[in-house]
Each structure stands twice: as C-alpha cells, then as structure tokens.
Amino acid sequence: MFDLTGRVALVTGAGQGVGEGIAACLAARGAVVGVNDLVPERAEAACERIAAAGGEAVPVPFDVTDHDRVVAGFARLAETTGPVTILVNNAGIPPTMALQPFRDTTPADWAPYLAVNLLGVLHCCHAALPAMRTAAWGRIITISSGAGTAGTHLGVATYGAGKGGALSFMRNLALEEARAGITANSVALGLIAKDRAAATAAVDKMAASVPVGRMGLPTDVGALCVYLASEEAGWMTGQTLQLNGGSITT
Ligand SMILES: NC(=O)c1ccc[n+]([C@@H]2O[C@H](COP(=O)([O-])OP(=O)(O)OC[C@H]3O[C@@H](n4cnc5c(N)ncnc54)[C@H](O)[C@@H]3O)[C@@H](O)[C@H]2O)c1
C-alpha cells in the first residue's frame, strides 16, 4: 500500500522545513520529486539530502507568486521526469512575520500573505491540472494552518486570510475535478518543529499545550501526504484534515 513508484510529484517551498520533510517522505515511497523553492540553493541542498537517503529528487526553483514562472517550472520538470500528477502546495510565509493586530497593519503588509498563501496555490493548481486531466489521475494537497480554520488573538489575521482562502478554493476545486480522477485535500497544521530535539523540548507554553506532549515534525506531515498522494486515497477528497497533536480546532 501507499507505493508511489512511477509517480512524479512537485512540492513547493521544499528547500527546508515541512516541505523538505514532505518531499523526503514522497521520495522514500518511490516518487520522483520536484523540489521547488524560491531560493535555488535551498532546493539543490534538499535534493542532495534526499538523494543521499536513496530518493530521486530534482530541483525546480521558481517563485509561486509568478504565474508565468510557475508554468515554465512545471514544463521544465515534466521534460526531465514526465508529467507531474502529485502537487503539494507547501510554500508559505510563516505567521512569525505577521504577529501584529490587523488594525496596526497596512495594505502593503497584507499583499505577501495573500500572494504566497493564496495566489501561489491557485497558480500551481492551474499549471498542474492539464497534465492531471490528461492522465485522468491527480492528487493535490495544500498545506494550511489552524490559523486558516480557527480565529486566534495572536495577530495572524492576514496569514489566516490567505490560508483560509486557499482552503475554500481547495474544497471547490475538489468538486470541480471529482469526476476526473483528481483529488484535492488540505492539511491544517498545528505547531511544527524542524527536528525531533526541538519537537520534544516543549520549551515554550505553546509547545507544552499540545495534547500529545510534543510539537509535530516534518515527517508527521510527510506521512499524511504519502497517504493523500496514494492510489488508495482516491475516495478522500474535498477535506481539510487537522494535523496538530490533538489540539482543539474548529
Ligand atoms: N512550521 C509551523 O509550525 C507551521 C504551522 C502551520 C502551518 N505551516 C505551514 O507549513 C508550510 C511550511 O512551513 P515551514 O515552517 O516549513 O516554513 P519555512 O519558512 O521553514 O519554509 C518555507 C519555504 O518556502 C519557501 N518559499 C517562500 N516563499 C516562496 C515562494 N514565493 N515561492 C517558492 N518558495 C517559497 C521559502 O524559501 C522556504 O524555504 C507553510 O505553508 C506554513 O504556512 C507551518
């Protein structure tokens, strides 16, 4: 089960963190993985680490906010590997850059959160759909956040707007493509740490508040993405899955 041999995946923002964890897990299950990032050196370094672990990965740097570059990036990857039929929209601007009440922000502050977290998802889905429809098979996964499904007082309203908009988009896309063999699901994350030591240290109040007693790991996210990307997940679509160590969310 969950064998991805013969599939080509593209994971955006996969040069580090959650995205690299997802790319590594897909590669470990046999997919050839296009590793996208805005920073080319990050994408290349992540590919080297995935190759060192026995996986096949190809760097595909581009900016997800630029539709033309997104389309060109998908075409470049397809020339090398064959058509992309698994897309993971992971690229995002973390909320740590936005911790201020909405009343104190300006329109210039909002733009990046909407450009990357919402429009970036639309650009990549638009570029991916033609090949998926030709193959009559596709898996689209968007990495979201609890901030996209529930309100908080933390000053992440614009981040939440981008993430929440993408969730709504994915639910609609899932129904538009349901008869075409293409699924579209979202994963709303809680607190994720870069590695196991950081995940278990629970050094701050937020980490200590996670019911299972630790923060999540990129591999926790990757494992769910392997399932959602698999043949076996063909009846799972239009859903937002909460992956957060048991935290209560709406
Ligand atoms: N880490 C968490 O606790 C957490 C919680 C909830 C949701 N998320 C979501 O998970 C995803 C990954 O988070 P992370 O913590 O690994 O972030 P990160 O900042 O460590 O990594 C994000 C990567 O995306 C790349 N990127 C940024 N803008 C881009 C663009 N325009 N085009 C292409 N690549 C771009 C960055 O260069 C970076 O390498 C994001 O969507 C984030 O919103 C993370």
PDB file of N, CA, C and O in Angstrom, residues 145-157 160 248-250:
ATOM      1  N   SER A 145      -3.111  25.738   7.792  1.00  0.00           N
ATOM      2  CA  SER A 145      -2.784  26.002   9.192  1.00  0.00           C
ATOM      3  C   SER A 145      -4.071  26.089   9.999  1.00  0.00           C
ATOM      4  O   SER A 145      -5.128  26.440   9.452  1.00  0.00           O
ATOM      5  N   GLY A 146      -3.947  25.822  11.292  1.00  0.00           N
ATOM      6  CA  GLY A 146      -5.075  26.053  12.188  1.00  0.00           C
ATOM      7  C   GLY A 146      -5.545  27.500  12.102  1.00  0.00           C
ATOM      8  O   GLY A 146      -6.720  27.796  12.329  1.00  0.00           O
ATOM      9  N   ALA A 147      -4.621  28.403  11.746  1.00  0.00           N
ATOM     10  CA  ALA A 147      -4.985  29.814  11.596  1.00  0.00           C
ATOM     11  C   ALA A 147      -5.898  30.044  10.401  1.00  0.00           C
ATOM     12  O   ALA A 147      -6.517  31.104  10.285  1.00  0.00           O
ATOM     13  N   GLY A 148      -5.995  29.054   9.512  1.00  0.00           N
ATOM     14  CA  GLY A 148      -6.904  29.155   8.374  1.00  0.00           C
ATOM     15  C   GLY A 148      -8.290  28.635   8.694  1.00  0.00           C
ATOM     16  O   GLY A 148      -9.251  28.913   7.970  1.00  0.00           O
ATOM     17  N   THR A 149      -8.406  27.861   9.795  1.00  0.00           N
ATOM     18  CA  THR A 149      -9.708  27.270  10.130  1.00  0.00           C
ATOM     19  C   THR A 149     -10.318  27.874  11.386  1.00  0.00           C
ATOM     20  O   THR A 149     -11.521  27.788  11.591  1.00  0.00           O
ATOM     21  N   ALA A 150      -9.485  28.445  12.256  1.00  0.00           N
ATOM     22  CA  ALA A 150      -9.991  28.997  13.523  1.00  0.00           C
ATOM     23  C   ALA A 150      -9.380  30.363  13.774  1.00  0.00           C
ATOM     24  O   ALA A 150      -8.256  30.628  13.342  1.00  0.00           O
ATOM     25  N   GLY A 151     -10.095  31.210  14.466  1.00  0.00           N
ATOM     26  CA  GLY A 151      -9.551  32.520  14.805  1.00  0.00           C
ATOM     27  C   GLY A 151      -8.619  32.438  16.007  1.00  0.00           C
ATOM     28  O   GLY A 151      -8.746  31.543  16.841  1.00  0.00           O
ATOM     29  N   THR A 152      -7.655  33.339  16.073  1.00  0.00           N
ATOM     30  CA  THR A 152      -6.804  33.448  17.251  1.00  0.00           C
ATOM     31  C   THR A 152      -6.618  34.932  17.561  1.00  0.00           C
ATOM     32  O   THR A 152      -6.941  35.785  16.740  1.00  0.00           O
ATOM     33  N   HIS A 153      -6.056  35.214  18.730  1.00  0.00           N
ATOM     34  CA  HIS A 153      -5.773  36.610  19.113  1.00  0.00           C
ATOM     35  C   HIS A 153      -4.303  36.937  18.838  1.00  0.00           C
ATOM     36  O   HIS A 153      -3.798  37.948  19.296  1.00  0.00           O
ATOM     37  N   LEU A 154      -3.604  36.075  18.099  1.00  0.00           N
ATOM     38  CA  LEU A 154      -2.141  36.170  18.029  1.00  0.00           C
ATOM     39  C   LEU A 154      -1.609  37.187  17.022  1.00  0.00           C
ATOM     40  O   LEU A 154      -0.409  37.384  16.918  1.00  0.00           O
ATOM     41  N   GLY A 155      -2.492  37.801  16.255  1.00  0.00           N
ATOM     42  CA  GLY A 155      -2.015  38.775  15.269  1.00  0.00           C
ATOM     43  C   GLY A 155      -1.621  38.136  13.963  1.00  0.00           C
ATOM     44  O   GLY A 155      -0.628  38.536  13.335  1.00  0.00           O
ATOM     45  N   VAL A 156      -2.372  37.102  13.549  1.00  0.00           N
ATOM     46  CA  VAL A 156      -2.058  36.418  12.296  1.00  0.00           C
ATOM     47  C   VAL A 156      -3.245  36.488  11.330  1.00  0.00           C
ATOM     48  O   VAL A 156      -3.438  35.608  10.489  1.00  0.00           O
ATOM     49  N   ALA A 157      -4.038  37.555  11.422  1.00  0.00           N
ATOM     50  CA  ALA A 157      -5.281  37.637  10.645  1.00  0.00           C
ATOM     51  C   ALA A 157      -5.030  37.595   9.133  1.00  0.00           C
ATOM     52  O   ALA A 157      -5.771  36.930   8.399  1.00  0.00           O
ATOM     53  N   GLY A 160      -3.990  34.163   8.214  1.00  0.00           N
ATOM     54  CA  GLY A 160      -5.184  33.320   8.245  1.00  0.00           C
ATOM     55  C   GLY A 160      -6.081  33.546   7.041  1.00  0.00           C
ATOM     56  O   GLY A 160      -6.701  32.614   6.530  1.00  0.00           O
ATOM     57  N   ILE A 248      -7.552  21.286  20.065  1.00  0.00           N
ATOM     58  CA  ILE A 248      -8.939  21.504  19.671  1.00  0.00           C
ATOM     59  C   ILE A 248      -8.982  22.623  18.627  1.00  0.00           C
ATOM     60  O   ILE A 248      -8.452  23.705  18.860  1.00  0.00           O
ATOM     61  N   THR A 249      -9.588  22.341  17.495  1.00  0.00           N
ATOM     62  CA  THR A 249      -9.741  23.378  16.468  1.00  0.00           C
ATOM     63  C   THR A 249     -11.148  23.304  15.916  1.00  0.00           C
ATOM     64  O   THR A 249     -11.839  22.320  16.105  1.00  0.00           O
ATOM     65  N   THR A 250     -11.555  24.358  15.244  1.00  0.00           N
ATOM     66  CA  THR A 250     -12.885  24.310  14.630  1.00  0.00           C
ATOM     67  C   THR A 250     -12.726  24.176  13.128  1.00  0.00           C
ATOM     68  O   THR A 250     -11.664  24.404  12.596  1.00  0.00           O
TER      69      THR A 250
END
